């Protein structure tokens, strides 16, 4: 198992490997860091900027602004955003698999299959959804907490649906899968996502998600895996 910093030299596009927060279309360092642990061994393989309550407040404010901006975008253009993200993931498939192998363990082929399934899901959404059904109305931002070894599938399932219905998505990620989710956020920045439509906050999932309870504007908080299925240790 390689340290994530050593993986950068093997990537065709090393810019997708980042340890920064993603808020309102920008990348930030934070005062504190979160250790990224390989699930099987518990060994630290990287550190990412750790979000706190102030970053969650900033992300919620950005999501509300993005919700307004996104409704002004033509439905066909919103579908194109999903197609472009699928295309970017396909182009960077080998890099994403290398990052996942270093972060999550397991075999590269398994990660490639997971990523290909995520790409197919996005591609199908962009091709079979009619512009009329993608017409957006006022939809509240949502939060997805990702604490699993299948972050690509878990993220894309919620991100695709959010984009189509015009609901900004804040992904809160654990110390297990933050680097992989941040890599998708890197790719999304060149695909036409409105700033604040998709944001990533690595940190303590329970702490960050509990803060959303004070925001009536948050439509839903979804945990992957669900709490009763057990999550990776924080």
mmCIF file of C-alpha atoms in Angstrom:
data_model
loop_
_atom_site.group_PDB
_atom_site.id
_atom_site.type_symbol
_atom_site.label_atom_id
_atom_site.label_comp_id
_atom_site.label_asym_id
_atom_site.label_seq_id
_atom_site.Cartn_x
_atom_site.Cartn_y
_atom_site.Cartn_z
ATOM 1 C CA UNK A 1 0.000 0.000 0.000
ATOM 2 C CA UNK A 2 1.550 3.311 -1.086
ATOM 3 C CA UNK A 3 1.294 6.631 0.687
ATOM 4 C CA UNK A 4 -0.962 8.927 -1.326
ATOM 5 C CA UNK A 5 1.805 11.483 -1.786
ATOM 6 C CA UNK A 6 3.811 8.890 -3.709
ATOM 7 C CA UNK A 7 0.879 8.259 -6.062
ATOM 8 C CA UNK A 8 1.019 11.766 -7.548
ATOM 9 C CA UNK A 9 4.003 10.893 -9.740
ATOM 10 C CA UNK A 10 2.064 8.008 -11.301
ATOM 11 C CA UNK A 11 -0.945 10.104 -12.288
ATOM 12 C CA UNK A 12 -1.375 11.484 -15.789
ATOM 13 C CA UNK A 13 -3.122 14.497 -14.225
ATOM 14 C CA UNK A 14 -1.793 15.026 -10.699
ATOM 15 C CA UNK A 15 -3.998 18.108 -10.202
ATOM 16 C CA UNK A 16 -6.975 15.891 -9.336
ATOM 17 C CA UNK A 17 -5.151 14.797 -6.176
ATOM 18 C CA UNK A 18 -5.927 17.418 -3.541
ATOM 19 C CA UNK A 19 -6.290 17.755 0.224
ATOM 20 C CA UNK A 20 -8.206 21.049 0.226
ATOM 21 C CA UNK A 21 -11.830 21.802 1.083
ATOM 22 C CA UNK A 22 -14.147 22.548 -1.826
ATOM 23 C CA UNK A 23 -16.574 25.391 -1.055
ATOM 24 C CA UNK A 24 -18.364 27.704 -3.516
ATOM 25 C CA UNK A 25 -16.230 26.503 -6.415
ATOM 26 C CA UNK A 26 -12.960 27.339 -4.639
ATOM 27 C CA UNK A 27 -10.295 25.346 -2.802
ATOM 28 C CA UNK A 28 -9.240 26.171 0.729
ATOM 29 C CA UNK A 29 -6.806 25.043 3.397
ATOM 30 C CA UNK A 30 -8.187 24.940 6.919
ATOM 31 C CA UNK A 31 -6.537 25.479 10.272
ATOM 32 C CA UNK A 32 -6.845 21.813 11.271
ATOM 33 C CA UNK A 33 -6.219 18.585 9.380
ATOM 34 C CA UNK A 34 -7.950 15.219 9.219
ATOM 35 C CA UNK A 35 -5.912 12.024 8.982
ATOM 36 C CA UNK A 36 -6.941 9.802 6.063
ATOM 37 C CA UNK A 37 -6.722 6.165 7.158
ATOM 38 C CA UNK A 38 -6.466 3.090 4.972
ATOM 39 C CA UNK A 39 -9.542 1.041 6.049
ATOM 40 C CA UNK A 40 -7.901 -2.367 6.464
ATOM 41 C CA UNK A 41 -4.734 -1.369 8.318
ATOM 42 C CA UNK A 42 -5.804 1.914 9.917
ATOM 43 C CA UNK A 43 -2.513 3.402 8.722
ATOM 44 C CA UNK A 44 -2.408 7.117 7.975
ATOM 45 C CA UNK A 45 -1.798 7.635 4.265
ATOM 46 C CA UNK A 46 -2.566 11.357 3.901
ATOM 47 C CA UNK A 47 -3.981 14.405 5.619
ATOM 48 C CA UNK A 48 -6.732 16.657 4.343
ATOM 49 C CA UNK A 49 -8.049 20.015 5.493
ATOM 50 C CA UNK A 50 -10.634 19.415 8.201
ATOM 51 C CA UNK A 51 -13.967 21.221 8.129
ATOM 52 C CA UNK A 52 -15.644 22.698 11.170
ATOM 53 C CA UNK A 53 -18.902 24.494 11.877
ATOM 54 C CA UNK A 54 -17.760 27.704 10.207
ATOM 55 C CA UNK A 55 -17.028 25.870 6.960
ATOM 56 C CA UNK A 56 -20.429 24.181 7.078
ATOM 57 C CA UNK A 57 -22.089 27.578 7.499
ATOM 58 C CA UNK A 58 -20.161 28.869 4.476
ATOM 59 C CA UNK A 59 -21.138 25.818 2.423
ATOM 60 C CA UNK A 60 -24.834 26.176 3.286
ATOM 61 C CA UNK A 61 -24.783 29.857 2.282
ATOM 62 C CA UNK A 62 -23.061 28.949 -0.993
ATOM 63 C CA UNK A 63 -25.569 26.156 -1.648
ATOM 64 C CA UNK A 64 -28.510 28.524 -1.239
ATOM 65 C CA UNK A 65 -26.988 30.920 -3.738
ATOM 66 C CA UNK A 66 -26.244 28.059 -6.142
ATOM 67 C CA UNK A 67 -29.847 26.866 -5.920
ATOM 68 C CA UNK A 68 -31.019 30.235 -7.229
ATOM 69 C CA UNK A 69 -28.369 30.373 -9.978
ATOM 70 C CA UNK A 70 -28.984 26.798 -11.119
ATOM 71 C CA UNK A 71 -32.671 27.407 -11.728
ATOM 72 C CA UNK A 72 -31.695 30.052 -14.289
ATOM 73 C CA UNK A 73 -29.734 27.524 -16.369
ATOM 74 C CA UNK A 74 -31.428 25.855 -19.326
ATOM 75 C CA UNK A 75 -32.485 22.242 -18.700
ATOM 76 C CA UNK A 76 -30.494 20.899 -21.655
ATOM 77 C CA UNK A 77 -27.377 22.606 -20.314
ATOM 78 C CA UNK A 78 -27.884 20.947 -16.928
ATOM 79 C CA UNK A 79 -28.036 17.546 -18.623
ATOM 80 C CA UNK A 80 -24.843 18.403 -20.485
ATOM 81 C CA UNK A 81 -23.093 18.981 -17.149
ATOM 82 C CA UNK A 82 -23.732 15.351 -16.188
ATOM 83 C CA UNK A 83 -22.517 14.123 -19.565
ATOM 84 C CA UNK A 84 -19.340 16.169 -19.236
ATOM 85 C CA UNK A 85 -18.641 14.827 -15.741
ATOM 86 C CA UNK A 86 -19.070 11.265 -17.012
ATOM 87 C CA UNK A 87 -16.666 12.075 -19.840
ATOM 88 C CA UNK A 88 -14.090 13.553 -17.439
ATOM 89 C CA UNK A 89 -14.302 10.499 -15.181
ATOM 90 C CA UNK A 90 -13.818 8.236 -18.189
ATOM 91 C CA UNK A 91 -10.782 10.231 -19.322
ATOM 92 C CA UNK A 92 -9.245 10.027 -15.838
ATOM 93 C CA UNK A 93 -10.348 6.468 -15.082
ATOM 94 C CA UNK A 94 -6.820 5.152 -14.528
ATOM 95 C CA UNK A 95 -5.929 8.048 -12.226
ATOM 96 C CA UNK A 96 -9.106 7.664 -10.166
ATOM 97 C CA UNK A 97 -8.443 3.925 -9.779
ATOM 98 C CA UNK A 98 -4.880 4.603 -8.568
ATOM 99 C CA UNK A 99 -6.131 7.112 -5.997
ATOM 100 C CA UNK A 100 -8.818 4.701 -4.810
ATOM 101 C CA UNK A 101 -6.325 1.844 -4.519
ATOM 102 C CA UNK A 102 -4.004 3.957 -2.361
ATOM 103 C CA UNK A 103 -6.800 5.361 -0.199
ATOM 104 C CA UNK A 104 -9.206 2.459 0.094
ATOM 105 C CA UNK A 105 -7.057 -0.643 -0.413
ATOM 106 C CA UNK A 106 -8.185 -3.580 -2.507
ATOM 107 C CA UNK A 107 -7.413 -4.334 -6.127
ATOM 108 C CA UNK A 108 -7.281 -1.710 -8.913
ATOM 109 C CA UNK A 109 -9.675 -3.765 -11.051
ATOM 110 C CA UNK A 110 -12.358 -3.568 -8.380
ATOM 111 C CA UNK A 111 -12.069 0.200 -8.185
ATOM 112 C CA UNK A 112 -12.137 0.490 -11.983
ATOM 113 C CA UNK A 113 -15.388 -1.490 -12.058
ATOM 114 C CA UNK A 114 -16.921 0.774 -9.392
ATOM 115 C CA UNK A 115 -15.852 3.909 -11.283
ATOM 116 C CA UNK A 116 -17.139 2.525 -14.598
ATOM 117 C CA UNK A 117 -20.515 1.807 -12.961
ATOM 118 C CA UNK A 118 -20.599 5.415 -11.709
ATOM 119 C CA UNK A 119 -19.727 6.714 -15.176
ATOM 120 C CA UNK A 120 -22.466 4.605 -16.757
ATOM 121 C CA UNK A 121 -24.979 5.911 -14.227
ATOM 122 C CA UNK A 122 -24.158 9.538 -15.056
ATOM 123 C CA UNK A 123 -24.091 8.864 -18.781
ATOM 124 C CA UNK A 124 -27.500 7.198 -18.668
ATOM 125 C CA UNK A 125 -28.995 10.047 -16.662
ATOM 126 C CA UNK A 126 -27.707 12.606 -19.145
ATOM 127 C CA UNK A 127 -28.965 10.665 -22.187
ATOM 128 C CA UNK A 128 -32.344 9.273 -21.142
ATOM 129 C CA UNK A 129 -33.641 12.179 -19.055
ATOM 130 C CA UNK A 130 -35.782 14.563 -21.064
ATOM 131 C CA UNK A 131 -35.211 18.314 -20.644
ATOM 132 C CA UNK A 132 -38.788 18.747 -19.471
ATOM 133 C CA UNK A 133 -38.330 16.285 -16.593
ATOM 134 C CA UNK A 134 -35.076 18.036 -15.673
ATOM 135 C CA UNK A 135 -36.822 21.390 -15.337
ATOM 136 C CA UNK A 136 -35.909 22.713 -11.911
ATOM 137 C CA UNK A 137 -38.028 24.461 -9.358
ATOM 138 C CA UNK A 138 -37.193 25.683 -5.892
ATOM 139 C CA UNK A 139 -35.415 22.712 -4.295
ATOM 140 C CA UNK A 140 -33.602 22.793 -0.964
ATOM 141 C CA UNK A 141 -29.911 21.884 -0.703
ATOM 142 C CA UNK A 142 -29.121 18.408 0.597
ATOM 143 C CA UNK A 143 -26.242 16.802 2.479
ATOM 144 C CA UNK A 144 -24.781 13.361 1.832
ATOM 145 C CA UNK A 145 -22.416 11.865 4.406
ATOM 146 C CA UNK A 146 -20.030 9.396 2.762
ATOM 147 C CA UNK A 147 -18.180 6.972 5.015
ATOM 148 C CA UNK A 148 -17.721 3.934 2.803
ATOM 149 C CA UNK A 149 -15.238 2.082 0.615
ATOM 150 C CA UNK A 150 -17.475 2.640 -2.444
ATOM 151 C CA UNK A 151 -17.387 6.455 -2.549
ATOM 152 C CA UNK A 152 -17.688 6.817 -6.320
ATOM 153 C CA UNK A 153 -20.936 4.855 -6.552
ATOM 154 C CA UNK A 154 -22.354 6.446 -3.402
ATOM 155 C CA UNK A 155 -21.484 9.979 -4.484
ATOM 156 C CA UNK A 156 -22.606 9.763 -8.109
ATOM 157 C CA UNK A 157 -25.972 8.255 -7.185
ATOM 158 C CA UNK A 158 -26.821 11.353 -5.149
ATOM 159 C CA UNK A 159 -24.941 13.912 -7.220
ATOM 160 C CA UNK A 160 -26.685 12.962 -10.454
ATOM 161 C CA UNK A 161 -30.123 13.217 -8.875
ATOM 162 C CA UNK A 162 -29.235 16.532 -7.223
ATOM 163 C CA UNK A 163 -28.043 18.107 -10.448
ATOM 164 C CA UNK A 164 -31.197 17.077 -12.314
ATOM 165 C CA UNK A 165 -33.590 18.440 -9.713
ATOM 166 C CA UNK A 166 -31.551 21.600 -9.108
ATOM 167 C CA UNK A 167 -30.648 20.714 -5.538
ATOM 168 C CA UNK A 168 -27.113 21.712 -4.428
ATOM 169 C CA UNK A 169 -25.232 18.873 -2.748
ATOM 170 C CA UNK A 170 -22.818 19.150 0.178
ATOM 171 C CA UNK A 171 -20.749 15.976 0.533
ATOM 172 C CA UNK A 172 -19.402 15.431 4.042
ATOM 173 C CA UNK A 173 -16.619 12.843 3.897
ATOM 174 C CA UNK A 174 -14.923 10.745 6.548
ATOM 175 C CA UNK A 175 -11.239 9.993 7.070
ATOM 176 C CA UNK A 176 -11.722 6.869 4.910
ATOM 177 C CA UNK A 177 -12.739 8.283 1.522
ATOM 178 C CA UNK A 178 -12.145 12.061 1.414
ATOM 179 C CA UNK A 179 -9.381 12.010 -1.231
ATOM 180 C CA UNK A 180 -11.475 10.026 -3.726
ATOM 181 C CA UNK A 181 -14.492 12.323 -3.369
ATOM 182 C CA UNK A 182 -12.297 15.429 -3.643
ATOM 183 C CA UNK A 183 -10.880 14.043 -6.901
ATOM 184 C CA UNK A 184 -14.401 13.976 -8.381
ATOM 185 C CA UNK A 185 -14.908 17.544 -7.185
ATOM 186 C CA UNK A 186 -11.710 18.520 -9.030
ATOM 187 C CA UNK A 187 -13.087 17.056 -12.237
ATOM 188 C CA UNK A 188 -16.469 18.735 -11.738
ATOM 189 C CA UNK A 189 -14.950 22.224 -11.817
ATOM 190 C CA UNK A 190 -14.403 21.987 -15.576
ATOM 191 C CA UNK A 191 -17.885 20.625 -16.327
ATOM 192 C CA UNK A 192 -20.102 23.666 -15.878
ATOM 193 C CA UNK A 193 -21.181 23.212 -12.265
ATOM 194 C CA UNK A 194 -22.388 26.466 -10.733
ATOM 195 C CA UNK A 195 -20.216 27.470 -7.735
ATOM 196 C CA UNK A 196 -21.781 25.935 -4.648
ATOM 197 C CA UNK A 197 -23.751 23.285 -6.548
ATOM 198 C CA UNK A 198 -21.342 20.542 -5.400
ATOM 199 C CA UNK A 199 -19.147 21.049 -2.334
ATOM 200 C CA UNK A 200 -16.941 18.701 -0.298
ATOM 201 C CA UNK A 201 -16.253 19.022 3.431
ATOM 202 C CA UNK A 202 -13.955 16.386 4.972
ATOM 203 C CA UNK A 203 -14.361 16.095 8.733
ATOM 204 C CA UNK A 204 -16.274 14.558 11.587
ATOM 205 C CA UNK A 205 -19.483 13.370 9.933
ATOM 206 C CA UNK A 206 -21.597 13.293 13.084
ATOM 207 C CA UNK A 207 -20.517 16.780 14.137
ATOM 208 C CA UNK A 208 -20.983 18.393 10.737
ATOM 209 C CA UNK A 209 -24.308 16.727 9.973
ATOM 210 C CA UNK A 210 -25.748 17.536 13.400
ATOM 211 C CA UNK A 211 -25.119 21.191 12.662
ATOM 212 C CA UNK A 212 -27.470 21.050 9.693
ATOM 213 C CA UNK A 213 -30.364 20.460 12.100
ATOM 214 C CA UNK A 214 -30.422 24.199 12.776
ATOM 215 C CA UNK A 215 -30.905 24.948 9.073
ATOM 216 C CA UNK A 216 -34.494 24.622 7.914
ATOM 217 C CA UNK A 217 -33.244 25.259 4.397
ATOM 218 C CA UNK A 218 -31.533 21.825 4.263
ATOM 219 C CA UNK A 219 -33.915 19.435 2.578
ATOM 220 C CA UNK A 220 -32.327 16.132 3.604
ATOM 221 C CA UNK A 221 -29.283 14.539 5.230
ATOM 222 C CA UNK A 222 -28.420 11.118 3.803
ATOM 223 C CA UNK A 223 -25.874 8.721 5.279
ATOM 224 C CA UNK A 224 -23.963 6.196 3.148
ATOM 225 C CA UNK A 225 -23.905 3.595 4.456
ATOM 226 C CA UNK A 226 -27.030 4.076 6.613
ATOM 227 C CA UNK A 227 -26.178 4.131 10.340
ATOM 228 C CA UNK A 228 -27.783 0.738 11.011
ATOM 229 C CA UNK A 229 -25.473 -0.893 8.460
ATOM 230 C CA UNK A 230 -22.356 0.259 10.249
ATOM 231 C CA UNK A 231 -19.819 2.765 9.012
ATOM 232 C CA UNK A 232 -16.081 2.882 8.886
ATOM 233 C CA UNK A 233 -14.532 4.027 12.179
ATOM 234 C CA UNK A 234 -14.032 7.750 12.660
#
